Amino acid sequence: MGAYFRRKIIIYLLTFVFAVTIDWMIPRFMPGNPITNLLSRFSTRSDTTEVIAGYLNEIYGLDKSPLHQYFAFWAGLFRGDLGVSIYVTGAPVTRVIARALPFDLALLIPAIMLSYIAGNKFGAFAARKKKLDGIVLPIWYVLTATPYMWLGILLAWFFGVALDVLPIAGAYSFSMVPNWSWTFIWDFLKHWILPFSSLFLVQFGGWAIGMRNMIIYELEAEYSRYLESLGASGRLVRRYAYKNAVLPQITGLALQLGVIVAGALATEVVFSYPGIGHLLKEAIMNQDYFLIQGCFLFIIVGVLLANIILDIAYILIDPRIRHTAEGETV
């Protein structure tokens, strides 16, 4: 087990270094200059623009060589310093991201967990009901093939414009200040429903199809037939089938995390939801190198941590993997 986890840790560390390096490189391949973009917001005399640009380049460390900037980025990362935002002038990137993080967690965690649980349960149920399966399967295929952004636009138009029952922008009303009152919580939930629904529905369709197919496969497997020949009840056979079918779904969750996070970013842009996705869009529009790096770093760390947790959970759930990790033959 120790050797297994050491291999996994090495793989994740190498992945982290590679991903963070790409994270640092991507903003610098963008056309334009962040300092020029920043100066365009202010009215400055032409004879002072060059002086101010040189001063800002020095402050943000952009006057150094790319290699120096790269190692400075890693040095700051180990200190917990991601730099100062150019878009939110003068604010540390960590503070800007910390303000957006609660909104992201409030959207992503319920959407991922509830769609995973509900999709697996309903997919397993529909696999045993031929009439129901024939009705819901086409709907699931449509849902899982629907882009997050497009579904978000449809939901915003239908519920926010046509019916005018739900707000379509922000995480709460612009006239309110965040607090723990029931008025604010209710207002927050009304703004939360549409972004959550767009993420939930797409993921729900995918998990339901996956579990439905796995249940059918498991119920046709030899061990299921053997249990039935021994006189085991259908409920017991289905219970074993579900336990075996859920294992590939856990692997699928690990593989889909990046796609889900990307979908959340697009959804936040549609609804102007003040999470990491909306923040990343603003950072790109303003060529804020440091904020772009910080947003992508949060995504990288979040996806890697989730995969580590799923790896551990998989070992605990599946004894075959555990025995293999311990060097035993199955």
mmCIF file of C-alpha atoms in Angstrom:
data_model
loop_
_atom_site.group_PDB
_atom_site.id
_atom_site.type_symbol
_atom_site.label_atom_id
_atom_site.label_comp_id
_atom_site.label_asym_id
_atom_site.label_seq_id
_atom_site.Cartn_x
_atom_site.Cartn_y
_atom_site.Cartn_z
ATOM 1 C CA MET A 1 0.000 0.000 0.000
ATOM 2 C CA GLY A 2 2.845 2.360 0.828
ATOM 3 C CA ALA A 3 4.478 1.797 -2.569
ATOM 4 C CA TYR A 4 1.122 2.291 -4.302
ATOM 5 C CA PHE A 5 0.516 5.631 -2.604
ATOM 6 C CA ARG A 6 4.090 6.764 -3.238
ATOM 7 C CA ARG A 7 3.620 6.129 -6.962
ATOM 8 C CA LYS A 8 0.357 8.034 -6.906
ATOM 9 C CA ILE A 9 1.897 10.982 -5.043
ATOM 10 C CA ILE A 10 4.784 11.164 -7.541
ATOM 11 C CA ILE A 11 2.335 11.113 -10.452
ATOM 12 C CA TYR A 12 0.206 13.855 -8.920
ATOM 13 C CA LEU A 13 3.253 16.005 -8.093
ATOM 14 C CA LEU A 14 4.534 15.728 -11.672
ATOM 15 C CA THR A 15 1.048 16.543 -12.957
ATOM 16 C CA PHE A 16 0.891 19.558 -10.645
ATOM 17 C CA VAL A 17 4.277 20.907 -11.787
ATOM 18 C CA PHE A 18 3.408 20.418 -15.470
ATOM 19 C CA ALA A 19 -0.068 21.958 -15.102
ATOM 20 C CA VAL A 20 1.202 24.963 -13.120
ATOM 21 C CA THR A 21 3.920 25.562 -15.724
ATOM 22 C CA ILE A 22 1.293 25.601 -18.468
ATOM 23 C CA ASP A 23 -0.800 27.857 -16.226
ATOM 24 C CA TRP A 24 2.091 30.332 -16.041
ATOM 25 C CA MET A 25 2.729 30.189 -19.802
ATOM 26 C CA ILE A 26 -0.832 30.596 -21.120
ATOM 27 C CA PRO A 27 -1.379 34.282 -20.150
ATOM 28 C CA ARG A 28 1.990 35.250 -21.618
ATOM 29 C CA PHE A 29 1.025 33.828 -25.001
ATOM 30 C CA MET A 30 -1.945 36.175 -25.137
ATOM 31 C CA PRO A 31 -1.603 39.125 -27.535
ATOM 32 C CA GLY A 32 -1.304 42.579 -26.017
ATOM 33 C CA ASN A 33 0.203 43.919 -22.832
ATOM 34 C CA PRO A 34 -1.482 44.050 -19.399
ATOM 35 C CA ILE A 35 0.168 47.350 -18.448
ATOM 36 C CA THR A 36 -0.958 49.025 -21.669
ATOM 37 C CA ASN A 37 -4.445 47.684 -20.993
ATOM 38 C CA LEU A 38 -4.326 49.083 -17.455
ATOM 39 C CA LEU A 39 -3.165 52.528 -18.601
ATOM 40 C CA SER A 40 -5.967 52.678 -21.169
ATOM 41 C CA ARG A 41 -8.428 52.953 -18.272
ATOM 42 C CA PHE A 42 -6.945 56.263 -17.189
ATOM 43 C CA SER A 43 -6.454 59.582 -18.933
ATOM 44 C CA THR A 44 -2.736 60.262 -18.907
ATOM 45 C CA ARG A 45 -0.602 62.679 -20.824
ATOM 46 C CA SER A 46 1.396 61.110 -23.615
ATOM 47 C CA ASP A 47 4.691 62.307 -22.169
ATOM 48 C CA THR A 48 4.004 60.567 -18.825
ATOM 49 C CA THR A 49 2.577 57.306 -20.172
ATOM 50 C CA GLU A 50 5.996 55.792 -20.833
ATOM 51 C CA VAL A 51 7.257 56.700 -17.358
ATOM 52 C CA ILE A 52 4.164 55.247 -15.651
ATOM 53 C CA ALA A 53 4.331 52.107 -17.818
ATOM 54 C CA GLY A 54 7.957 51.538 -16.820
ATOM 55 C CA TYR A 55 7.082 52.045 -13.142
ATOM 56 C CA LEU A 56 4.165 49.578 -13.307
ATOM 57 C CA ASN A 57 6.240 47.005 -15.191
ATOM 58 C CA GLU A 58 8.814 47.192 -12.410
ATOM 59 C CA ILE A 59 6.199 46.886 -9.654
ATOM 60 C CA TYR A 60 4.560 43.826 -11.250
ATOM 61 C CA GLY A 61 7.922 42.290 -12.157
ATOM 62 C CA LEU A 62 7.140 42.267 -15.875
ATOM 63 C CA ASP A 63 10.408 44.033 -16.724
ATOM 64 C CA LYS A 64 12.371 40.886 -15.815
ATOM 65 C CA SER A 65 13.250 38.022 -18.155
ATOM 66 C CA PRO A 66 10.626 35.250 -18.627
ATOM 67 C CA LEU A 67 12.880 32.763 -16.802
ATOM 68 C CA HIS A 68 13.196 35.116 -13.821
ATOM 69 C CA GLN A 69 9.419 35.658 -13.800
ATOM 70 C CA TYR A 70 8.853 31.889 -13.888
ATOM 71 C CA PHE A 71 11.027 31.154 -10.863
ATOM 72 C CA ALA A 72 9.622 34.205 -9.057
ATOM 73 C CA PHE A 73 6.156 32.757 -9.630
ATOM 74 C CA TRP A 74 7.167 29.441 -8.012
ATOM 75 C CA ALA A 75 8.873 31.249 -5.127
ATOM 76 C CA GLY A 76 5.730 33.277 -4.493
ATOM 77 C CA LEU A 77 3.579 30.169 -4.780
ATOM 78 C CA PHE A 78 5.490 28.436 -1.983
ATOM 79 C CA ARG A 79 4.995 31.551 0.171
ATOM 80 C CA GLY A 80 1.282 31.639 -0.610
ATOM 81 C CA ASP A 81 1.734 34.843 -2.617
ATOM 82 C CA LEU A 82 0.107 34.767 -6.066
ATOM 83 C CA GLY A 83 0.875 38.378 -6.807
ATOM 84 C CA VAL A 84 -1.242 41.506 -7.078
ATOM 85 C CA SER A 85 -4.205 41.732 -9.442
ATOM 86 C CA ILE A 86 -4.017 44.177 -12.341
ATOM 87 C CA TYR A 87 -7.785 44.052 -12.952
ATOM 88 C CA VAL A 88 -8.729 44.619 -9.286
ATOM 89 C CA THR A 89 -5.982 47.199 -8.914
ATOM 90 C CA GLY A 90 -3.823 46.718 -5.837
ATOM 91 C CA ALA A 91 -5.717 43.733 -4.410
ATOM 92 C CA PRO A 92 -3.804 40.486 -3.713
ATOM 93 C CA VAL A 93 -4.902 37.681 -6.015
ATOM 94 C CA THR A 94 -5.464 35.351 -3.047
ATOM 95 C CA ARG A 95 -7.930 37.830 -1.542
ATOM 96 C CA VAL A 96 -9.803 38.286 -4.841
ATOM 97 C CA ILE A 97 -10.133 34.515 -5.311
ATOM 98 C CA ALA A 98 -11.111 34.013 -1.661
ATOM 99 C CA ARG A 99 -14.110 36.295 -2.224
ATOM 100 C CA ALA A 100 -15.255 34.208 -5.207
ATOM 101 C CA LEU A 101 -14.495 30.776 -3.710
ATOM 102 C CA PRO A 102 -17.603 30.417 -1.470
ATOM 103 C CA PHE A 103 -19.891 31.007 -4.457
ATOM 104 C CA ASP A 104 -18.045 28.343 -6.448
ATOM 105 C CA LEU A 105 -18.252 25.781 -3.655
ATOM 106 C CA ALA A 106 -21.957 26.532 -3.110
ATOM 107 C CA LEU A 107 -22.582 25.804 -6.792
ATOM 108 C CA LEU A 108 -20.192 22.964 -7.642
ATOM 109 C CA ILE A 109 -20.403 20.671 -4.613
ATOM 110 C CA PRO A 110 -24.223 20.295 -4.590
ATOM 111 C CA ALA A 111 -24.359 19.998 -8.405
ATOM 112 C CA ILE A 112 -21.698 17.277 -8.551
ATOM 113 C CA MET A 113 -22.873 15.269 -5.545
ATOM 114 C CA LEU A 114 -26.626 15.441 -6.146
ATOM 115 C CA SER A 115 -26.378 14.706 -9.884
ATOM 116 C CA TYR A 116 -24.054 11.770 -9.183
ATOM 117 C CA ILE A 117 -26.287 10.241 -6.496
ATOM 118 C CA ALA A 118 -29.605 10.918 -8.254
ATOM 119 C CA GLY A 119 -28.295 9.877 -11.686
ATOM 120 C CA ASN A 120 -26.951 6.561 -10.411
ATOM 121 C CA LYS A 121 -30.068 5.753 -8.415
ATOM 122 C CA PHE A 122 -32.503 6.647 -11.167
ATOM 123 C CA GLY A 123 -30.378 4.978 -13.865
ATOM 124 C CA ALA A 124 -30.333 1.733 -11.871
ATOM 125 C CA PHE A 125 -34.095 1.952 -11.349
ATOM 126 C CA ALA A 126 -34.896 2.628 -15.009
ATOM 127 C CA ALA A 127 -32.717 -0.294 -16.149
ATOM 128 C CA ARG A 128 -35.226 -2.677 -14.543
ATOM 129 C CA LYS A 129 -38.321 -0.990 -16.031
ATOM 130 C CA LYS A 130 -38.455 -1.438 -19.804
ATOM 131 C CA LYS A 131 -41.330 0.981 -20.414
ATOM 132 C CA LEU A 132 -39.762 3.690 -18.259
ATOM 133 C CA ASP A 133 -36.359 3.036 -19.828
ATOM 134 C CA GLY A 134 -37.769 3.565 -23.324
ATOM 135 C CA ILE A 135 -39.183 6.947 -22.278
ATOM 136 C CA VAL A 136 -36.328 8.434 -20.267
ATOM 137 C CA LEU A 137 -33.323 7.124 -22.240
ATOM 138 C CA PRO A 138 -33.760 9.549 -25.189
ATOM 139 C CA ILE A 139 -34.216 12.409 -22.714
ATOM 140 C CA TRP A 140 -30.982 11.481 -20.934
ATOM 141 C CA TYR A 141 -29.086 11.362 -24.241
ATOM 142 C CA VAL A 142 -30.319 14.857 -25.085
ATOM 143 C CA LEU A 143 -29.359 16.177 -21.643
ATOM 144 C CA THR A 144 -25.857 14.714 -21.586
ATOM 145 C CA ALA A 145 -25.163 15.983 -25.135
ATOM 146 C CA THR A 146 -26.324 19.502 -24.285
ATOM 147 C CA PRO A 147 -23.549 22.087 -23.751
ATOM 148 C CA TYR A 148 -23.672 23.646 -20.277
ATOM 149 C CA MET A 149 -23.657 27.179 -21.665
ATOM 150 C CA TRP A 150 -26.475 26.537 -24.154
ATOM 151 C CA LEU A 151 -28.686 24.921 -21.514
ATOM 152 C CA GLY A 152 -27.962 27.836 -19.181
ATOM 153 C CA ILE A 153 -29.075 30.303 -21.861
ATOM 154 C CA LEU A 154 -32.290 28.311 -22.445
ATOM 155 C CA LEU A 155 -33.085 28.192 -18.718
ATOM 156 C CA ALA A 156 -32.345 31.912 -18.340
ATOM 157 C CA TRP A 157 -34.627 32.760 -21.258
ATOM 158 C CA PHE A 158 -37.494 30.492 -20.176
ATOM 159 C CA PHE A 159 -37.559 31.093 -16.412
ATOM 160 C CA GLY A 160 -36.018 34.554 -16.315
ATOM 161 C CA VAL A 161 -37.473 36.229 -19.413
ATOM 162 C CA ALA A 162 -40.524 34.304 -20.623
ATOM 163 C CA LEU A 163 -41.936 33.395 -17.184
ATOM 164 C CA ASP A 164 -40.044 36.068 -15.215
ATOM 165 C CA VAL A 165 -40.018 33.958 -12.044
ATOM 166 C CA LEU A 166 -36.262 33.707 -11.375
ATOM 167 C CA PRO A 167 -33.377 36.193 -11.596
ATOM 168 C CA ILE A 168 -30.811 35.566 -14.318
ATOM 169 C CA ALA A 169 -27.748 37.525 -13.160
ATOM 170 C CA GLY A 170 -25.563 37.641 -10.065
ATOM 171 C CA ALA A 171 -25.550 35.576 -6.889
ATOM 172 C CA TYR A 172 -27.881 37.960 -5.039
ATOM 173 C CA SER A 173 -29.742 41.200 -5.670
ATOM 174 C CA PHE A 174 -27.468 44.164 -6.284
ATOM 175 C CA SER A 175 -29.329 46.152 -3.616
ATOM 176 C CA MET A 176 -28.468 43.630 -0.882
ATOM 177 C CA VAL A 177 -25.389 43.192 1.282
ATOM 178 C CA PRO A 178 -24.365 39.577 2.093
ATOM 179 C CA ASN A 179 -25.461 38.543 5.596
ATOM 180 C CA TRP A 180 -26.967 35.554 7.392
ATOM 181 C CA SER A 181 -30.558 36.818 7.438
ATOM 182 C CA TRP A 182 -33.331 34.649 5.979
ATOM 183 C CA THR A 183 -34.123 37.427 3.506
ATOM 184 C CA PHE A 184 -30.651 37.281 2.026
ATOM 185 C CA ILE A 185 -30.526 33.449 2.065
ATOM 186 C CA TRP A 186 -33.827 33.251 0.174
ATOM 187 C CA ASP A 187 -32.611 35.846 -2.329
ATOM 188 C CA PHE A 188 -29.353 33.905 -2.771
ATOM 189 C CA LEU A 189 -31.241 30.642 -3.389
ATOM 190 C CA LYS A 190 -33.393 32.258 -6.076
ATOM 191 C CA HIS A 191 -30.253 33.368 -7.912
ATOM 192 C CA TRP A 192 -28.629 29.955 -7.335
ATOM 193 C CA ILE A 193 -31.395 27.778 -8.819
ATOM 194 C CA LEU A 194 -30.748 28.395 -12.523
ATOM 195 C CA PRO A 195 -26.937 27.960 -12.511
ATOM 196 C CA PHE A 196 -27.333 24.852 -10.357
ATOM 197 C CA SER A 197 -30.035 23.419 -12.623
ATOM 198 C CA SER A 198 -27.947 23.823 -15.773
ATOM 199 C CA LEU A 199 -25.056 21.903 -14.188
ATOM 200 C CA PHE A 200 -27.263 19.316 -12.500
ATOM 201 C CA LEU A 201 -29.317 18.372 -15.554
ATOM 202 C CA VAL A 202 -26.382 17.791 -17.921
ATOM 203 C CA GLN A 203 -24.496 15.700 -15.356
ATOM 204 C CA PHE A 204 -27.644 13.833 -14.291
ATOM 205 C CA GLY A 205 -28.224 12.592 -17.848
ATOM 206 C CA GLY A 206 -24.643 11.308 -18.133
ATOM 207 C CA TRP A 207 -24.612 9.476 -14.810
ATOM 208 C CA ALA A 208 -28.055 7.951 -15.437
ATOM 209 C CA ILE A 209 -27.004 6.565 -18.834
ATOM 210 C CA GLY A 210 -23.763 5.175 -17.422
ATOM 211 C CA MET A 211 -25.448 3.434 -14.501
ATOM 212 C CA ARG A 212 -28.285 2.137 -16.658
ATOM 213 C CA ASN A 213 -25.818 0.495 -19.057
ATOM 214 C CA MET A 214 -23.687 -0.915 -16.232
ATOM 215 C CA ILE A 215 -26.694 -2.394 -14.407
ATOM 216 C CA ILE A 216 -27.869 -4.155 -17.562
ATOM 217 C CA TYR A 217 -24.368 -5.546 -18.069
ATOM 218 C CA GLU A 218 -24.065 -6.715 -14.454
ATOM 219 C CA LEU A 219 -27.494 -8.345 -14.410
ATOM 220 C CA GLU A 220 -26.463 -10.376 -17.461
ATOM 221 C CA ALA A 221 -23.127 -11.406 -15.897
ATOM 222 C CA GLU A 222 -22.433 -15.005 -14.887
ATOM 223 C CA TYR A 223 -22.442 -14.338 -11.144
ATOM 224 C CA SER A 224 -25.965 -12.867 -11.414
ATOM 225 C CA ARG A 225 -27.152 -15.911 -13.281
ATOM 226 C CA TYR A 226 -25.486 -18.129 -10.702
ATOM 227 C CA LEU A 227 -27.164 -16.311 -7.811
ATOM 228 C CA GLU A 228 -30.531 -16.644 -9.527
ATOM 229 C CA SER A 229 -29.974 -20.388 -10.034
ATOM 230 C CA LEU A 230 -29.276 -20.720 -6.306
ATOM 231 C CA GLY A 231 -32.664 -19.164 -5.600
ATOM 232 C CA ALA A 232 -31.422 -15.731 -4.489
ATOM 233 C CA SER A 233 -34.075 -13.051 -4.490
ATOM 234 C CA GLY A 234 -34.127 -10.472 -7.280
ATOM 235 C CA ARG A 235 -33.490 -7.762 -4.692
ATOM 236 C CA LEU A 236 -30.265 -9.441 -3.534
ATOM 237 C CA VAL A 237 -29.057 -9.898 -7.130
ATOM 238 C CA ARG A 238 -29.769 -6.242 -7.916
ATOM 239 C CA ARG A 239 -27.921 -5.160 -4.764
ATOM 240 C CA TYR A 240 -24.770 -6.994 -5.846
ATOM 241 C CA ALA A 241 -25.180 -5.692 -9.397
ATOM 242 C CA TYR A 242 -25.454 -2.109 -8.120
ATOM 243 C CA LYS A 243 -22.329 -2.427 -5.954
ATOM 244 C CA ASN A 244 -20.302 -3.668 -8.919
ATOM 245 C CA ALA A 245 -21.823 -1.157 -11.339
ATOM 246 C CA VAL A 246 -21.038 1.845 -9.127
ATOM 247 C CA LEU A 247 -17.268 1.210 -9.229
ATOM 248 C CA PRO A 248 -16.783 2.327 -12.864
ATOM 249 C CA GLN A 249 -18.969 5.330 -12.066
ATOM 250 C CA ILE A 250 -16.469 6.422 -9.407
ATOM 251 C CA THR A 251 -13.719 6.210 -12.020
ATOM 252 C CA GLY A 252 -15.935 8.177 -14.377
ATOM 253 C CA LEU A 253 -16.394 10.866 -11.745
ATOM 254 C CA ALA A 254 -12.626 11.295 -11.483
ATOM 255 C CA LEU A 255 -12.332 11.559 -15.273
ATOM 256 C CA GLN A 256 -15.262 13.969 -15.565
ATOM 257 C CA LEU A 257 -14.196 16.435 -12.875
ATOM 258 C CA GLY A 258 -12.283 18.611 -15.328
ATOM 259 C CA VAL A 259 -15.240 18.681 -17.724
ATOM 260 C CA ILE A 260 -17.632 19.534 -14.897
ATOM 261 C CA VAL A 261 -15.432 22.393 -13.679
ATOM 262 C CA ALA A 262 -15.135 23.726 -17.236
ATOM 263 C CA GLY A 263 -18.931 23.568 -17.508
ATOM 264 C CA ALA A 264 -19.255 25.488 -14.266
ATOM 265 C CA LEU A 265 -16.965 28.212 -15.628
ATOM 266 C CA ALA A 266 -19.136 28.597 -18.737
ATOM 267 C CA THR A 267 -22.321 28.569 -16.642
ATOM 268 C CA GLU A 268 -21.002 31.309 -14.365
ATOM 269 C CA VAL A 269 -20.287 33.492 -17.387
ATOM 270 C CA VAL A 270 -23.867 33.024 -18.672
ATOM 271 C CA PHE A 271 -25.434 33.998 -15.345
ATOM 272 C CA SER A 272 -22.768 36.552 -14.299
ATOM 273 C CA TYR A 273 -22.384 34.400 -11.200
ATOM 274 C CA PRO A 274 -19.477 35.808 -9.151
ATOM 275 C CA GLY A 275 -17.437 32.612 -8.943
ATOM 276 C CA ILE A 276 -14.059 31.655 -10.371
ATOM 277 C CA GLY A 277 -15.469 31.345 -13.915
ATOM 278 C CA HIS A 278 -16.800 34.896 -14.019
ATOM 279 C CA LEU A 279 -13.613 36.138 -12.383
ATOM 280 C CA LEU A 280 -11.495 34.306 -14.964
ATOM 281 C CA LYS A 281 -13.461 35.895 -17.796
ATOM 282 C CA GLU A 282 -12.847 39.369 -16.396
ATOM 283 C CA ALA A 283 -9.159 38.559 -15.873
ATOM 284 C CA ILE A 284 -8.803 37.433 -19.506
ATOM 285 C CA MET A 285 -10.629 40.503 -20.801
ATOM 286 C CA ASN A 286 -8.236 42.722 -18.821
ATOM 287 C CA GLN A 287 -5.125 40.585 -19.516
ATOM 288 C CA ASP A 288 -4.497 40.191 -15.801
ATOM 289 C CA TYR A 289 -1.651 37.646 -15.817
ATOM 290 C CA PHE A 290 -1.650 37.139 -12.083
ATOM 291 C CA LEU A 291 -5.387 36.701 -11.660
ATOM 292 C CA ILE A 292 -5.547 34.288 -14.627
ATOM 293 C CA GLN A 293 -2.750 32.238 -13.047
ATOM 294 C CA GLY A 294 -4.506 32.263 -9.672
ATOM 295 C CA CYS A 295 -7.856 31.149 -11.108
ATOM 296 C CA PHE A 296 -6.319 28.294 -13.081
ATOM 297 C CA LEU A 297 -4.220 27.313 -10.069
ATOM 298 C CA PHE A 298 -7.354 26.979 -7.957
ATOM 299 C CA ILE A 299 -8.924 24.768 -10.643
ATOM 300 C CA ILE A 300 -5.767 22.631 -10.919
ATOM 301 C CA VAL A 301 -5.492 22.127 -7.164
ATOM 302 C CA GLY A 302 -9.214 21.437 -6.787
ATOM 303 C CA VAL A 303 -9.318 18.800 -9.532
ATOM 304 C CA LEU A 304 -6.134 17.077 -8.302
ATOM 305 C CA LEU A 305 -7.345 16.976 -4.686
ATOM 306 C CA ALA A 306 -10.699 15.568 -5.768
ATOM 307 C CA ASN A 307 -8.915 12.871 -7.799
ATOM 308 C CA ILE A 308 -6.712 11.972 -4.820
ATOM 309 C CA ILE A 309 -9.792 11.603 -2.613
ATOM 310 C CA LEU A 310 -11.470 9.432 -5.247
ATOM 311 C CA ASP A 311 -8.340 7.268 -5.556
ATOM 312 C CA ILE A 312 -8.405 6.636 -1.816
ATOM 313 C CA ALA A 313 -12.149 5.984 -1.861
ATOM 314 C CA TYR A 314 -11.727 3.520 -4.731
ATOM 315 C CA ILE A 315 -9.187 1.501 -2.757
ATOM 316 C CA LEU A 316 -11.477 1.418 0.270
ATOM 317 C CA ILE A 317 -14.534 0.412 -1.778
ATOM 318 C CA ASP A 318 -13.012 -2.108 -4.202
ATOM 319 C CA PRO A 319 -11.082 -4.944 -2.481
ATOM 320 C CA ARG A 320 -9.612 -6.045 -5.843
ATOM 321 C CA ILE A 321 -7.732 -2.756 -6.192
ATOM 322 C CA ARG A 322 -6.666 -2.952 -2.564
ATOM 323 C CA HIS A 323 -5.250 -6.460 -2.980
ATOM 324 C CA THR A 324 -3.457 -5.429 -6.186
ATOM 325 C CA ALA A 325 -1.954 -2.408 -4.408
ATOM 326 C CA GLU A 326 -0.744 -4.726 -1.647
ATOM 327 C CA GLY A 327 0.904 -7.007 -4.206
ATOM 328 C CA GLU A 328 -1.550 -9.867 -3.843
ATOM 329 C CA THR A 329 -3.071 -11.775 -6.748
ATOM 330 C CA VAL A 330 -6.804 -11.594 -7.158
#
